[in-house]
Short mmCIF file of C-alpha atoms and ligand atoms in Angstrom, two decimals:
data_model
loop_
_atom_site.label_atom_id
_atom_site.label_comp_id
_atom_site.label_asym_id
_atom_site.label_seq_id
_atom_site.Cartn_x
_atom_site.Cartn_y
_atom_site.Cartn_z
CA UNK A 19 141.34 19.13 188.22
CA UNK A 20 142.75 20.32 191.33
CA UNK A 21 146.17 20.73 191.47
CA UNK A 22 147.64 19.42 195.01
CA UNK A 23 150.70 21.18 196.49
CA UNK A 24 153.59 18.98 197.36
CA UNK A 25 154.39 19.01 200.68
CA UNK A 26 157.84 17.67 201.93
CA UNK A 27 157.34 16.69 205.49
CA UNK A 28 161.02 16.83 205.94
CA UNK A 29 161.63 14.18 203.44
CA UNK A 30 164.71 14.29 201.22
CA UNK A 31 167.37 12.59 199.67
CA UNK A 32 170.30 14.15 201.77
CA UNK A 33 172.01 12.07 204.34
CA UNK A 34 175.16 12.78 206.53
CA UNK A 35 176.92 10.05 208.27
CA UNK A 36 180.35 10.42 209.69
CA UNK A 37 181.84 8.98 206.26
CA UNK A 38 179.76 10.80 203.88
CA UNK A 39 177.39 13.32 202.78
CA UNK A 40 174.89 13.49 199.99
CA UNK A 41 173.57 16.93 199.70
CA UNK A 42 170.67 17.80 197.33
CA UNK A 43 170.01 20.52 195.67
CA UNK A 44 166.86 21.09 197.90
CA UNK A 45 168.68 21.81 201.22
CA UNK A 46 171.27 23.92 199.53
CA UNK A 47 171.68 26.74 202.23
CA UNK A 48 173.17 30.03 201.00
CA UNK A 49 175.31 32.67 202.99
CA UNK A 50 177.66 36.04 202.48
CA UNK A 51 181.61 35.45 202.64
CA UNK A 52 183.76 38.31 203.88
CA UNK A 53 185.70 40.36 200.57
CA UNK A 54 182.92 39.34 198.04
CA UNK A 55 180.44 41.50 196.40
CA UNK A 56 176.92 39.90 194.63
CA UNK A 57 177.60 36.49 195.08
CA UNK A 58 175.66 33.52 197.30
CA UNK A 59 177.60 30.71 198.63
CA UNK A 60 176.25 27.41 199.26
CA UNK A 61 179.50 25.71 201.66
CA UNK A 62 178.85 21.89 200.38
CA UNK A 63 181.66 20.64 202.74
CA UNK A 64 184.69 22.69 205.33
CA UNK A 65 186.73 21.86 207.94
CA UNK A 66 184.02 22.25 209.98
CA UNK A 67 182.83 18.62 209.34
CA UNK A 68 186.09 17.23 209.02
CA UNK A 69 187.33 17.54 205.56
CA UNK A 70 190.70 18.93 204.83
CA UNK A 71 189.61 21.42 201.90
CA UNK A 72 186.31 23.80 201.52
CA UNK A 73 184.14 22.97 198.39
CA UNK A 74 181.70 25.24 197.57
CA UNK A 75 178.79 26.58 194.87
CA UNK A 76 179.43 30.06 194.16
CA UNK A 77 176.24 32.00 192.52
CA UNK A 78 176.74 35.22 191.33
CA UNK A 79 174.57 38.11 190.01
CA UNK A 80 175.86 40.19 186.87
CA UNK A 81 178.95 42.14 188.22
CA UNK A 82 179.58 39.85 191.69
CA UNK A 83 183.10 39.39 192.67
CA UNK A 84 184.91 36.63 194.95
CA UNK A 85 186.76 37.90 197.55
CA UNK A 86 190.27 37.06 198.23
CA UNK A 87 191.45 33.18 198.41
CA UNK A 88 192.31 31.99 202.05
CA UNK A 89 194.02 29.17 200.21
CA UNK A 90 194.75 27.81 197.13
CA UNK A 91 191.68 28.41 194.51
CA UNK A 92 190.01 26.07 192.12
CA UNK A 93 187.35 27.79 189.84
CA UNK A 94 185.07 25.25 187.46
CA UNK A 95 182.25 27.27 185.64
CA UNK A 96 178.80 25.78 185.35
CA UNK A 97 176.59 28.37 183.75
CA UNK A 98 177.52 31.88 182.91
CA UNK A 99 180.62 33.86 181.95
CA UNK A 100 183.49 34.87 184.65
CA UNK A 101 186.40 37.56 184.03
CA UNK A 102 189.62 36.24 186.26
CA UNK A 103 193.01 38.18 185.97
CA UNK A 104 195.88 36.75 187.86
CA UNK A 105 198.84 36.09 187.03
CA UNK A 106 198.87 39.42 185.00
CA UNK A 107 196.50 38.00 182.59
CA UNK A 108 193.09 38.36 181.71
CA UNK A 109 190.89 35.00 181.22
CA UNK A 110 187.06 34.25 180.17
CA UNK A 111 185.70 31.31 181.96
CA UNK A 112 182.71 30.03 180.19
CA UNK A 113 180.66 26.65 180.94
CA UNK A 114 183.15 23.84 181.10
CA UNK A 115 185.99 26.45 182.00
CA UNK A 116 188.11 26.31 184.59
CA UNK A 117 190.88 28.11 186.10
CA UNK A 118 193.58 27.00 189.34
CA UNK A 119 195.32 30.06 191.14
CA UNK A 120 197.45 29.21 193.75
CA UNK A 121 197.69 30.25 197.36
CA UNK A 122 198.90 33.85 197.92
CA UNK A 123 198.37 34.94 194.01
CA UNK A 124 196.37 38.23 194.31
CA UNK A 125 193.61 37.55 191.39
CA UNK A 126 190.07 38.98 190.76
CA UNK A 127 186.90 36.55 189.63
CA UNK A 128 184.10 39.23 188.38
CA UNK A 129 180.77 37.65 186.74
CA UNK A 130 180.03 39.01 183.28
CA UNK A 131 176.42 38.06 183.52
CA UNK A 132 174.67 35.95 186.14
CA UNK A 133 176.64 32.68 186.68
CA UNK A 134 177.57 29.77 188.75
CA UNK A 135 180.83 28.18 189.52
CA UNK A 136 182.20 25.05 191.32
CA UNK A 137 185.14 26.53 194.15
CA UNK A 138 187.57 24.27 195.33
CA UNK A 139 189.80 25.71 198.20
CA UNK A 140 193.11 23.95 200.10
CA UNK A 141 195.68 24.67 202.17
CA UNK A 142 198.92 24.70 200.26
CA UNK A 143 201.10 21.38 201.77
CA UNK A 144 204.41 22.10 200.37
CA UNK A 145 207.30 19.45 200.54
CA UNK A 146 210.99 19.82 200.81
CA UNK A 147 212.15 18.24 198.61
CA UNK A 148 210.25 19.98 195.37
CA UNK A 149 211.40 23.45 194.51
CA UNK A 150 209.03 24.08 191.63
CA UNK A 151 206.25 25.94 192.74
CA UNK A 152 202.45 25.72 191.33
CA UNK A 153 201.32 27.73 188.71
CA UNK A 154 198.67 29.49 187.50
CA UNK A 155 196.28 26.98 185.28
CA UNK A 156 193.56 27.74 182.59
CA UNK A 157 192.20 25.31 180.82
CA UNK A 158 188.72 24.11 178.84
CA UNK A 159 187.42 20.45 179.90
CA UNK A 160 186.08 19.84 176.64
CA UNK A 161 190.11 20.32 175.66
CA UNK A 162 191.55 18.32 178.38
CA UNK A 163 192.35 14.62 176.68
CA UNK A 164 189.90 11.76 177.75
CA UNK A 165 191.72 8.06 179.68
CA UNK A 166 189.54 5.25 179.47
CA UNK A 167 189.51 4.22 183.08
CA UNK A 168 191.43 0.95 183.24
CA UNK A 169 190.80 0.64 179.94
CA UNK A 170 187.05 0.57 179.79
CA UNK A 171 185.83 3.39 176.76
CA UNK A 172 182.66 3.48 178.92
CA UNK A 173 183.81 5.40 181.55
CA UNK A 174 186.33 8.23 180.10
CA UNK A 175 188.71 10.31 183.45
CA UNK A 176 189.98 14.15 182.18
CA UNK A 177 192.35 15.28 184.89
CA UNK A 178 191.71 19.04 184.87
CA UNK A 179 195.11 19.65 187.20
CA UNK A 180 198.19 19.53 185.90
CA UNK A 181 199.72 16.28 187.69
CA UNK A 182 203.17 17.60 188.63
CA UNK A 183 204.85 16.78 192.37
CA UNK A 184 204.29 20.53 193.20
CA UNK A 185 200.73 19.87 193.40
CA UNK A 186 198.85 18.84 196.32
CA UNK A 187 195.39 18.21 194.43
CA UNK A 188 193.49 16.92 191.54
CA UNK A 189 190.41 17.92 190.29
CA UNK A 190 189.09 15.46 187.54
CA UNK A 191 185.58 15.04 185.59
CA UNK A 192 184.34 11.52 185.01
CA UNK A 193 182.16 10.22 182.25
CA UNK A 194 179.86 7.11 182.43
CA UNK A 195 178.11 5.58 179.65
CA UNK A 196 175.04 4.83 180.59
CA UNK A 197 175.04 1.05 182.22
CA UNK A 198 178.91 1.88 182.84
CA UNK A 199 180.30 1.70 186.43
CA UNK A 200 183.47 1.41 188.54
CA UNK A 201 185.40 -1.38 188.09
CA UNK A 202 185.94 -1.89 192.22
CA UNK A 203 184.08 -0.47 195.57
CA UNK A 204 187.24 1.83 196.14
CA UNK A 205 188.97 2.45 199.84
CA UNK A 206 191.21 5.14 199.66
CA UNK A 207 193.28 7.33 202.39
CA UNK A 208 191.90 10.34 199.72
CA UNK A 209 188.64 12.07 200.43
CA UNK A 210 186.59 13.68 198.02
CA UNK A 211 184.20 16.28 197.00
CA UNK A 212 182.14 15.56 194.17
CA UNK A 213 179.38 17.81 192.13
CA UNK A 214 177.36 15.71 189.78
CA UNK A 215 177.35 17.54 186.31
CA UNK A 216 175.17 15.26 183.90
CA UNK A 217 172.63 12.67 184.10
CA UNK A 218 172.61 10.59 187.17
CA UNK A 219 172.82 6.90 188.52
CA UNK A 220 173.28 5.14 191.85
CA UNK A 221 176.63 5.92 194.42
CA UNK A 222 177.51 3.45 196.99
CA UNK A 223 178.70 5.24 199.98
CA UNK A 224 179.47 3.27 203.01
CA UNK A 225 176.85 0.47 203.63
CA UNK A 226 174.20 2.63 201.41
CA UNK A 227 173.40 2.84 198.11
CA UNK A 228 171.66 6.31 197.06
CA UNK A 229 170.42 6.98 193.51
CA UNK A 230 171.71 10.57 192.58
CA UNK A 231 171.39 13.22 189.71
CA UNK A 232 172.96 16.01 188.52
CA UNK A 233 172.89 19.32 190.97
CA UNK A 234 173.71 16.39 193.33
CA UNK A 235 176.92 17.04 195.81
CA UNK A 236 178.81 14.47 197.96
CA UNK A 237 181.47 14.53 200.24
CA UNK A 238 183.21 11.11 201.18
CA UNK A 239 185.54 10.94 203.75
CA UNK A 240 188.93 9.34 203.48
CA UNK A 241 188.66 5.39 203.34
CA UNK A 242 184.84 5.85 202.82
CA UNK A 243 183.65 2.78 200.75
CA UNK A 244 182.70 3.90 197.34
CA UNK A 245 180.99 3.07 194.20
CA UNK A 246 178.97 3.96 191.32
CA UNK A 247 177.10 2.94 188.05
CA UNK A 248 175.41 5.04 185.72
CA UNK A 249 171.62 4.61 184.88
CA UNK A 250 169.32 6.44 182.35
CA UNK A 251 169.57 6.83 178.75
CA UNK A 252 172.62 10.08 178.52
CA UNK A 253 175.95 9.54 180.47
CA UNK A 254 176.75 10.80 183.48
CA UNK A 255 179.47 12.93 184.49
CA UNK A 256 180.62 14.21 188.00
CA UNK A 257 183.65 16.83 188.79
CA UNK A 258 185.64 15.17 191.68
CA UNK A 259 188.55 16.23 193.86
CA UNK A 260 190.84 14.81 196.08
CA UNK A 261 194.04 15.13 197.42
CA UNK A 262 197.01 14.12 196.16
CA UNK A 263 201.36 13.48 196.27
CA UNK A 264 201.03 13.81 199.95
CA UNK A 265 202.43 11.78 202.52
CA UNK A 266 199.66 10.60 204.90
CA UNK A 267 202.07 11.81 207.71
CA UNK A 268 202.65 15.11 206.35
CA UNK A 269 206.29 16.80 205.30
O1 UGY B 22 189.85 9.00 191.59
C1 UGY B 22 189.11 8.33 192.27
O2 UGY B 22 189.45 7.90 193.39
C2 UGY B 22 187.74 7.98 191.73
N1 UGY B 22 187.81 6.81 190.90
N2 UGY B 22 186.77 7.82 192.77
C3 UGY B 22 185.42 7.84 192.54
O3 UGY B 22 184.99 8.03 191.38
N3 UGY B 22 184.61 7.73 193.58
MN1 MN B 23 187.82 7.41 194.75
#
């Protein structure tokens, strides 16, 4: 039998309203970034649109380096092998690795073989009243210590920052049973960025409700409506960020 091409006709599942974004893996657009060598960028979500950090997909060929960080740097590896010195140290980010550098550390991300990493960038908000400053972090997820989320075992939180008032941040991953969901439709002054990792199920953003899978990325703004409950037969598990310790009014 024939085999029929599909043809889009500029259908897909990626919206953008002023309070979200859901961006699919199909209208991932790629570009160079000044300072790095052998690596594709796809900018999920920049000031540009309104959001207060820069998430990205970084995809590198065998040997591709990141340029230098603008901001402070969050690195979470999806496929592949990285080399990152800072700090004076030399670290090997494989899947499930991840690795926090903060604004102004000189550091180097090289890819041992082809690879792709999650990259979370912020400007530093410092306060006055906090003297420690933020350190360089390394850390495995698979390591990091799993809270049931208001005590549900269905749907596990791993907070992949260290949670300490000199941080500004938190990246976390979250794990849904399959059938498990979020206890409330949150509204938050936080935004987020959010990669889906594993499996998939259905987000309420706004007035909407989109069904979403892993390679998925969304962007909700802050006090954007939000909700979700995983379907399918594995769990599902999305890295999130948002911001964090900060007074809404700044200093
Ligand atoms: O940390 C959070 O605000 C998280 N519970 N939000 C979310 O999963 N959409
Ligand atoms: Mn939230």
């Amino acid at each position: 039998m024939q085999q029929h091409q599909l043809t889009h006709l500029g259908a897909t599942r990626s919206v953008l309203k002023a309070d979200h974004m859901l961006q699919t893996p199909d209208t991932f657009v790629r570009t160079p970034l000044p300072g790095a060598e052998g690596v594709d960028f796809v900018v999920h979500i920049a000031p540009q649109r309104g959001a207060a950090f820069t998430q990205m997909t970084a995809e590198f060929a065998t040997g591709g380096m990141l340029g230098p960080a603008p901001a402070q740097r969050f690195i979470y590896v999806l496929e592949g092998k990285l080399d990152m010195i800072a700090g004076g140290k030399k670290h090997v980010l494989g899947p499930g690795s991840f690795g926090y550098i903060p604004q102004g550390v000189k550091h180097t991300v090289r890819a041992r073989n082809d690879a792709r990493a999650a990259i979370i960038e912020r400007l530093y908000e410092p306060v006055e009243t906090e003297d420690e400053e933020p350190r360089v972090v390394v850390g495995k997820e698979a390591d990091v210590a799993a809270t049931p989320l208001g005590g549900d075992e269905g749907l596990r939180v791993r907070a992949l920052m260290p949670d300490g008032p000199e941080y500004d941040f938190a990246v976390n991953t979250m794990t849904y049973n399959p059938g498990a969901a979020l206890s409330m439709v949150e509204i938050h002054v936080m935004e987020h960025g959010l990669l889906m990792l594993e499996g998939g199920g259905i987000y309420r953003l706004g007035d909407s409700w989109y069904p979403v899978e892993a390679g998925d990325f969304v962007w909700m703004a802050p006090y954007c409506p939000q909700w979700f409950g995983a379907l399918g037969k594995k769990p599902a598990k999305y890295l999130i960020y948002k911001d964090w310790r900060r007074h809404p009014l700044g200093g």
